PDB file of C-alpha atoms in Angstrom:
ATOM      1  CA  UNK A   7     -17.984  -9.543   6.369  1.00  0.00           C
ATOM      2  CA  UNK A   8     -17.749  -6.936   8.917  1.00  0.00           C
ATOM      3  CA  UNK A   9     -13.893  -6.964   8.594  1.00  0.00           C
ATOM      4  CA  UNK A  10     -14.120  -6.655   4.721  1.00  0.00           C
ATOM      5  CA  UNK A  11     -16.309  -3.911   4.913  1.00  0.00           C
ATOM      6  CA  UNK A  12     -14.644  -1.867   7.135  1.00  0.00           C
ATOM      7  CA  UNK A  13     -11.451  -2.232   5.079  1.00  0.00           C
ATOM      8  CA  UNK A  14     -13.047  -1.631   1.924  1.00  0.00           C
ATOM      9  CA  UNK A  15     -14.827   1.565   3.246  1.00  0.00           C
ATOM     10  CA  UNK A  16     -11.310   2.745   5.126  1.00  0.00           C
ATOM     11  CA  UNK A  17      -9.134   1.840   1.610  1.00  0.00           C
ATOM     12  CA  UNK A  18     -11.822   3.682  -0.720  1.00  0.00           C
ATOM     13  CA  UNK A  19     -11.946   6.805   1.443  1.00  0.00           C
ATOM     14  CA  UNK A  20      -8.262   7.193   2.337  1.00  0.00           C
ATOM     15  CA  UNK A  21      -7.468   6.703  -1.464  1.00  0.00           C
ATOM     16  CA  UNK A  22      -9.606   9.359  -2.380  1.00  0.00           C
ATOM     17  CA  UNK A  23      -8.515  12.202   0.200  1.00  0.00           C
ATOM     18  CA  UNK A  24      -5.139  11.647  -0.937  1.00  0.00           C
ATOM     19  CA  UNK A  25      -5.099  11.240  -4.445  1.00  0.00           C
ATOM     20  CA  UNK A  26      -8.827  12.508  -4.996  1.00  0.00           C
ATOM     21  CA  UNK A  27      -7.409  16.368  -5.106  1.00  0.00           C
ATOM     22  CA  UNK A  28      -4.943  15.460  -7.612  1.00  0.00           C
ATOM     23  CA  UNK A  29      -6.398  13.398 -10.193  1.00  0.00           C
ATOM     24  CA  UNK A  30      -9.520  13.829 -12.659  1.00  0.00           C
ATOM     25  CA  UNK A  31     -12.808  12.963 -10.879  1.00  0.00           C
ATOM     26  CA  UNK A  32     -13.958  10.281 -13.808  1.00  0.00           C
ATOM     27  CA  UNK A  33     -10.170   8.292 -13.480  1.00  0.00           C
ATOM     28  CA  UNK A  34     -10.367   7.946  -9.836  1.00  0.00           C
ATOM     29  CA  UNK A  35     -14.325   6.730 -10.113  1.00  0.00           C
ATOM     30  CA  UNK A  36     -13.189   4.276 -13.105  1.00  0.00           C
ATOM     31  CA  UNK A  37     -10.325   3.200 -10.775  1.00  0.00           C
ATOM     32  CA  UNK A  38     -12.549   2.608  -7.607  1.00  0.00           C
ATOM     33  CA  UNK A  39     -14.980   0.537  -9.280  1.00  0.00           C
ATOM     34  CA  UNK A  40     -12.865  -2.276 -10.059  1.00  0.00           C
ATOM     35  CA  UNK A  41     -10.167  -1.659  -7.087  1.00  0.00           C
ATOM     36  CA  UNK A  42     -12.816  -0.850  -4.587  1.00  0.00           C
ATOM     37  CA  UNK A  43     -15.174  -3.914  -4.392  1.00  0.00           C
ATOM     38  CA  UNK A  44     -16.511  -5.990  -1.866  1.00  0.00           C
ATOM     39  CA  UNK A  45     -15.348  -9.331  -3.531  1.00  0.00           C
ATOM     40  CA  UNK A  46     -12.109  -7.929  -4.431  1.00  0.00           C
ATOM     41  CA  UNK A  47     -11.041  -7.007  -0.878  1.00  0.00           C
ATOM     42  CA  UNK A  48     -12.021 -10.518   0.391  1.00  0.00           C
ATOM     43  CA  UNK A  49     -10.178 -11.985  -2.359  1.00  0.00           C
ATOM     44  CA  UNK A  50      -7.440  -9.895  -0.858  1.00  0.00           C
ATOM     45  CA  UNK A  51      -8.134 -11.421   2.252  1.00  0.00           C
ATOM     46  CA  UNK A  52      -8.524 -14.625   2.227  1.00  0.00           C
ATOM     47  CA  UNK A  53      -4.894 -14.724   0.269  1.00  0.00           C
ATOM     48  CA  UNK A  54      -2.557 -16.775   1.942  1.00  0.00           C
ATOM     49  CA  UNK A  55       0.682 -15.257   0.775  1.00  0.00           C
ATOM     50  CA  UNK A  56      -0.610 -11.621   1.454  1.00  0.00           C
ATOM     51  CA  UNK A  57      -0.845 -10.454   5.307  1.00  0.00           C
ATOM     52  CA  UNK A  58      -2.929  -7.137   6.427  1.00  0.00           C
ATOM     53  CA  UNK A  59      -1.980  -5.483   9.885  1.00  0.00           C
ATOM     54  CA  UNK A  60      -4.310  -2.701  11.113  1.00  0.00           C
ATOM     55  CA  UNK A  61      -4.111   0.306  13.523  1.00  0.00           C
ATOM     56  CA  UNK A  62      -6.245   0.885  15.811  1.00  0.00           C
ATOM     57  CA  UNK A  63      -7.712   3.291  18.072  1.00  0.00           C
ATOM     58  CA  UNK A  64     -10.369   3.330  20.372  1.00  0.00           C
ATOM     59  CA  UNK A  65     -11.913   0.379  17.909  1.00  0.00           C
ATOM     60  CA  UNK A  66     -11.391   2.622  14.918  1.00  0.00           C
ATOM     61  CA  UNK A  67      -9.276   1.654  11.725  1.00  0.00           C
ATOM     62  CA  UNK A  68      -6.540   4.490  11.302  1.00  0.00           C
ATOM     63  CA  UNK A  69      -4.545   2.985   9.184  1.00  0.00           C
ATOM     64  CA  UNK A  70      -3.394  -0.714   7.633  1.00  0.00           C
ATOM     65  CA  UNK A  71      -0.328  -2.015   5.780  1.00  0.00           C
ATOM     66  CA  UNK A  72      -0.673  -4.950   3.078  1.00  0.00           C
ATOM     67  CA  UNK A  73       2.305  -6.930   2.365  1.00  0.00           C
ATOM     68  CA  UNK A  74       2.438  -9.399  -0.282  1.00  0.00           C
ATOM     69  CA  UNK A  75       4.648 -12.670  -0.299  1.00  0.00           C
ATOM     70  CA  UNK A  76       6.036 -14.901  -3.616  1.00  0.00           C
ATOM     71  CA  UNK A  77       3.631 -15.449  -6.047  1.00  0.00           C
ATOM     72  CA  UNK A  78       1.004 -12.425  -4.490  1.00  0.00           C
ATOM     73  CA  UNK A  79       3.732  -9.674  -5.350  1.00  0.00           C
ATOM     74  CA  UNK A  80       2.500  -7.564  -7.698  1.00  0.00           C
ATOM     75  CA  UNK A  81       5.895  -7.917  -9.639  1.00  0.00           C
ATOM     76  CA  UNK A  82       8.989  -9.871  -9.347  1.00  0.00           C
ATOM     77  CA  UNK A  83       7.462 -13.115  -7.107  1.00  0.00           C
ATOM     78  CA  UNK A  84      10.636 -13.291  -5.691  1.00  0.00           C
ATOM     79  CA  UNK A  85      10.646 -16.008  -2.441  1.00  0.00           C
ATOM     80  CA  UNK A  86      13.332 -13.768  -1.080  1.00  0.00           C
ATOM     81  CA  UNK A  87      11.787 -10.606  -0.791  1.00  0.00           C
ATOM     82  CA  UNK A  88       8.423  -8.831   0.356  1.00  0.00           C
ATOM     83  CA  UNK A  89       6.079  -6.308  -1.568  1.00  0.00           C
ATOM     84  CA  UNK A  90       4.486  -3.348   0.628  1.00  0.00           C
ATOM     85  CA  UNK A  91       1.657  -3.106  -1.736  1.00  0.00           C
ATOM     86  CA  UNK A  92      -0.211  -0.296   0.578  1.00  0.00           C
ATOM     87  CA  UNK A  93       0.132   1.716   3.398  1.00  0.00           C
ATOM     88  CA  UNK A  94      -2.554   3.531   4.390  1.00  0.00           C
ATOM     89  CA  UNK A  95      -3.387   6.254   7.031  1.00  0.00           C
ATOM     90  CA  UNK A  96      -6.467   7.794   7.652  1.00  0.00           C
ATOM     91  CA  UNK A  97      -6.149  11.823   6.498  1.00  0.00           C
ATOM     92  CA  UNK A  98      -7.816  12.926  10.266  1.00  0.00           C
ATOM     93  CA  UNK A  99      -4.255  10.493  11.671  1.00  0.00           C
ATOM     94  CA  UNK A 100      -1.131  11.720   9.307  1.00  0.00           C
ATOM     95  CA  UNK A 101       1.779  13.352  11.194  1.00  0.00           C
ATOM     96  CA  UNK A 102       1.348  10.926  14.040  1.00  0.00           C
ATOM     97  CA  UNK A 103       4.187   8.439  12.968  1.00  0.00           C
ATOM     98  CA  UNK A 104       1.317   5.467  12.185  1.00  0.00           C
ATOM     99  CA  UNK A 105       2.605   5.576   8.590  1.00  0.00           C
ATOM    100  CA  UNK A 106       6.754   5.060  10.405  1.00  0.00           C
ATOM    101  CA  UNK A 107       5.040   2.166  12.584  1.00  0.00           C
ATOM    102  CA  UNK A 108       3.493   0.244  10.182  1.00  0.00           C
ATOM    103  CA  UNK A 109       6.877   0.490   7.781  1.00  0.00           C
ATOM    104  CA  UNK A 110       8.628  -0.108  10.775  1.00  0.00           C
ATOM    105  CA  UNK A 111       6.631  -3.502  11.343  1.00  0.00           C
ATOM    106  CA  UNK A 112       6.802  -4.207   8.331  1.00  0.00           C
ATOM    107  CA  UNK A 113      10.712  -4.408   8.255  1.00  0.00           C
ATOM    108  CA  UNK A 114      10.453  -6.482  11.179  1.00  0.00           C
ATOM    109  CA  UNK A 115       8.055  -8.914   9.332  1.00  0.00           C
ATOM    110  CA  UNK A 116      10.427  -9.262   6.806  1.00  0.00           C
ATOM    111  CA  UNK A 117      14.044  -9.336   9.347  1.00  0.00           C
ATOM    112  CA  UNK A 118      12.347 -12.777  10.709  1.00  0.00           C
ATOM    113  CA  UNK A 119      11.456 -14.139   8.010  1.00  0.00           C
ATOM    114  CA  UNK A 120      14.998 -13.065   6.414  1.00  0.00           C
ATOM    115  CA  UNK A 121      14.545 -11.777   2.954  1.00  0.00           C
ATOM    116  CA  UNK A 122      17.228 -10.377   1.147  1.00  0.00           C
ATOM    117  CA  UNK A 123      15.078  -7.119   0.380  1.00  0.00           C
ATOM    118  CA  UNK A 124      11.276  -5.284   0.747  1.00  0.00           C
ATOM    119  CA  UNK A 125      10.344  -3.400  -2.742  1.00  0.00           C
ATOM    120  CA  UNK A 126       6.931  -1.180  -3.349  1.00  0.00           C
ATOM    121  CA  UNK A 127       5.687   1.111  -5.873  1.00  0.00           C
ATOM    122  CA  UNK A 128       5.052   4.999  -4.851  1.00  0.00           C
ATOM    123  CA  UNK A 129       2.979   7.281  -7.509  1.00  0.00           C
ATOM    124  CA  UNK A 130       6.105   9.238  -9.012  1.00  0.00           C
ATOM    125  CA  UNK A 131       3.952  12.899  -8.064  1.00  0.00           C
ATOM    126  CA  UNK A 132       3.808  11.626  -4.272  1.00  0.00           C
ATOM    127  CA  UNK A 133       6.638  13.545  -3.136  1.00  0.00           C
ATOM    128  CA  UNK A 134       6.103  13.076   0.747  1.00  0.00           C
ATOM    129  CA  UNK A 135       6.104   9.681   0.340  1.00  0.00           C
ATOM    130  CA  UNK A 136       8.926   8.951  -2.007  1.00  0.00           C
ATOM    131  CA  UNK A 137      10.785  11.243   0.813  1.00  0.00           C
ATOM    132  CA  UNK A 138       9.238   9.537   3.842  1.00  0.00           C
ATOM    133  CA  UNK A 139      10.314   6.076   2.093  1.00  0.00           C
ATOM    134  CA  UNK A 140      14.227   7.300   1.122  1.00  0.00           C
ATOM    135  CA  UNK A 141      14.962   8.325   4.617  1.00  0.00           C
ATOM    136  CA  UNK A 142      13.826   5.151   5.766  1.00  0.00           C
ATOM    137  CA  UNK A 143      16.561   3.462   3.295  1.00  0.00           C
ATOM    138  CA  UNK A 144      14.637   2.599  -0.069  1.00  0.00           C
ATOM    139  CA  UNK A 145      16.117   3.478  -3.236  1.00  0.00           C
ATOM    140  CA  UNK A 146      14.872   3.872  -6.169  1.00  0.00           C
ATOM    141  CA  UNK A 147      15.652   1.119  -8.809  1.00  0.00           C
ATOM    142  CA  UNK A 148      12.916   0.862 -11.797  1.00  0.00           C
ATOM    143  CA  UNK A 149       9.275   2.174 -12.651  1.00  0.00           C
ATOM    144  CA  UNK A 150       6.284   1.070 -13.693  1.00  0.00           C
ATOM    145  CA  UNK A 151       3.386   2.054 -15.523  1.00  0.00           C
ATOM    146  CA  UNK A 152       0.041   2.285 -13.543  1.00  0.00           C
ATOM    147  CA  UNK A 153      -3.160   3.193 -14.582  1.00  0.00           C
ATOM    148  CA  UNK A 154      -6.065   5.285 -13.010  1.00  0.00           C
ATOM    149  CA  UNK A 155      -9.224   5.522 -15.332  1.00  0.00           C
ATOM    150  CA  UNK A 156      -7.907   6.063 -18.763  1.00  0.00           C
ATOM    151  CA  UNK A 157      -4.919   7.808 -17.159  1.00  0.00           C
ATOM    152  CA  UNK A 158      -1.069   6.387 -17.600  1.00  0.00           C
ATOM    153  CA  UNK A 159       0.712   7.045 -14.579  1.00  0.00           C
ATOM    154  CA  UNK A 160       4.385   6.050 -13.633  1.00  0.00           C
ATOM    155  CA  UNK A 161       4.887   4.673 -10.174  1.00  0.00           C
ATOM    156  CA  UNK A 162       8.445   4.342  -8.839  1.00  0.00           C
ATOM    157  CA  UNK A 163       9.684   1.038  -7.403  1.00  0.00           C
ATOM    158  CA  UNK A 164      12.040   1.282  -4.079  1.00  0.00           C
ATOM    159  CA  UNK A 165      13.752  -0.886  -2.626  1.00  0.00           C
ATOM    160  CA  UNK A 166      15.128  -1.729   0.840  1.00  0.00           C
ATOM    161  CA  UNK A 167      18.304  -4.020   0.876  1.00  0.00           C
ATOM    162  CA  UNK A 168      18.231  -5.771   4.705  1.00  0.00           C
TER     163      UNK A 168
END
């Protein structure tokens, strides 16, 4: 439960530094309390088709990629490719390429297991990382609707042909 807990408290807190400052307090509350349980992130867990890599320093979380696998993916449940549902790195940790390691492992995950491709959705406002994700070789290729509270948003889906 330790684990769990630590996960939940790093994904609820990285979530809201980044998108806290750019959404309306009452979405990103209504958004937390169904994303941000205890039972939801060992659900999460204990999912055999989704993987989590952390990390670390000094014994400290500083960021954590999910990756989701056939019938987990969020979309699509295609055997032949990979969702990177999050990628998370703490706000006290950005500029220190943990963000390009973890998609960089995350590639490799997917090279030896040779899928044809690695998709994920990116907020369509996130400008860094729709930037940070094209020069790494993911286009754009559809959207989706997402929402936050009562808020519709529209997330971008990338893709990376390997």
């Amino acid at each position: 439960m330790t684990d769990a807990a630590a996960l939940l408290d790093f994904s609820k807190t990285t979530f809201f530094d980044f998108f806290g400052p750019l959404n309306d307090a009452a979405n990103m509350e209504a958004y937390a309390a169904v994303a941000f349980t205890s039972q939801k992130i060992l659900s999460e867990l204990i999912e055999s088709n989704s993987e989590f890599y952390f990390a670390m320093l000094a014994d400290e979380i500083v960021g954590y990629l999910k990756l989701n696998f056939n019938n987990t993916q969020t979309e699509f449940h295609d055997a032949n490719a990979m969702e990177i549902e999050r990628i998370y790195v703490s706000r006290n940790h950005h500029k220190k390429n943990i963000g390009k390691n973890l998609l960089n492992f995350a590639v490799n995950v997917a090279f030896q297991r040779q899928l044809k491709y690695i998709w994920l959705g990116v907020w369509e406002h996130n400008t860094n990382a729709i930037g940070f994700y094209s020069h790494n070789g993911f286009e754009v290729f559809s959207s989706h609707e997402f929402t936050l509270g009562d808020d519709l948003q529209t997330d971008l889906l990338m893709k990376r042909v390997l």
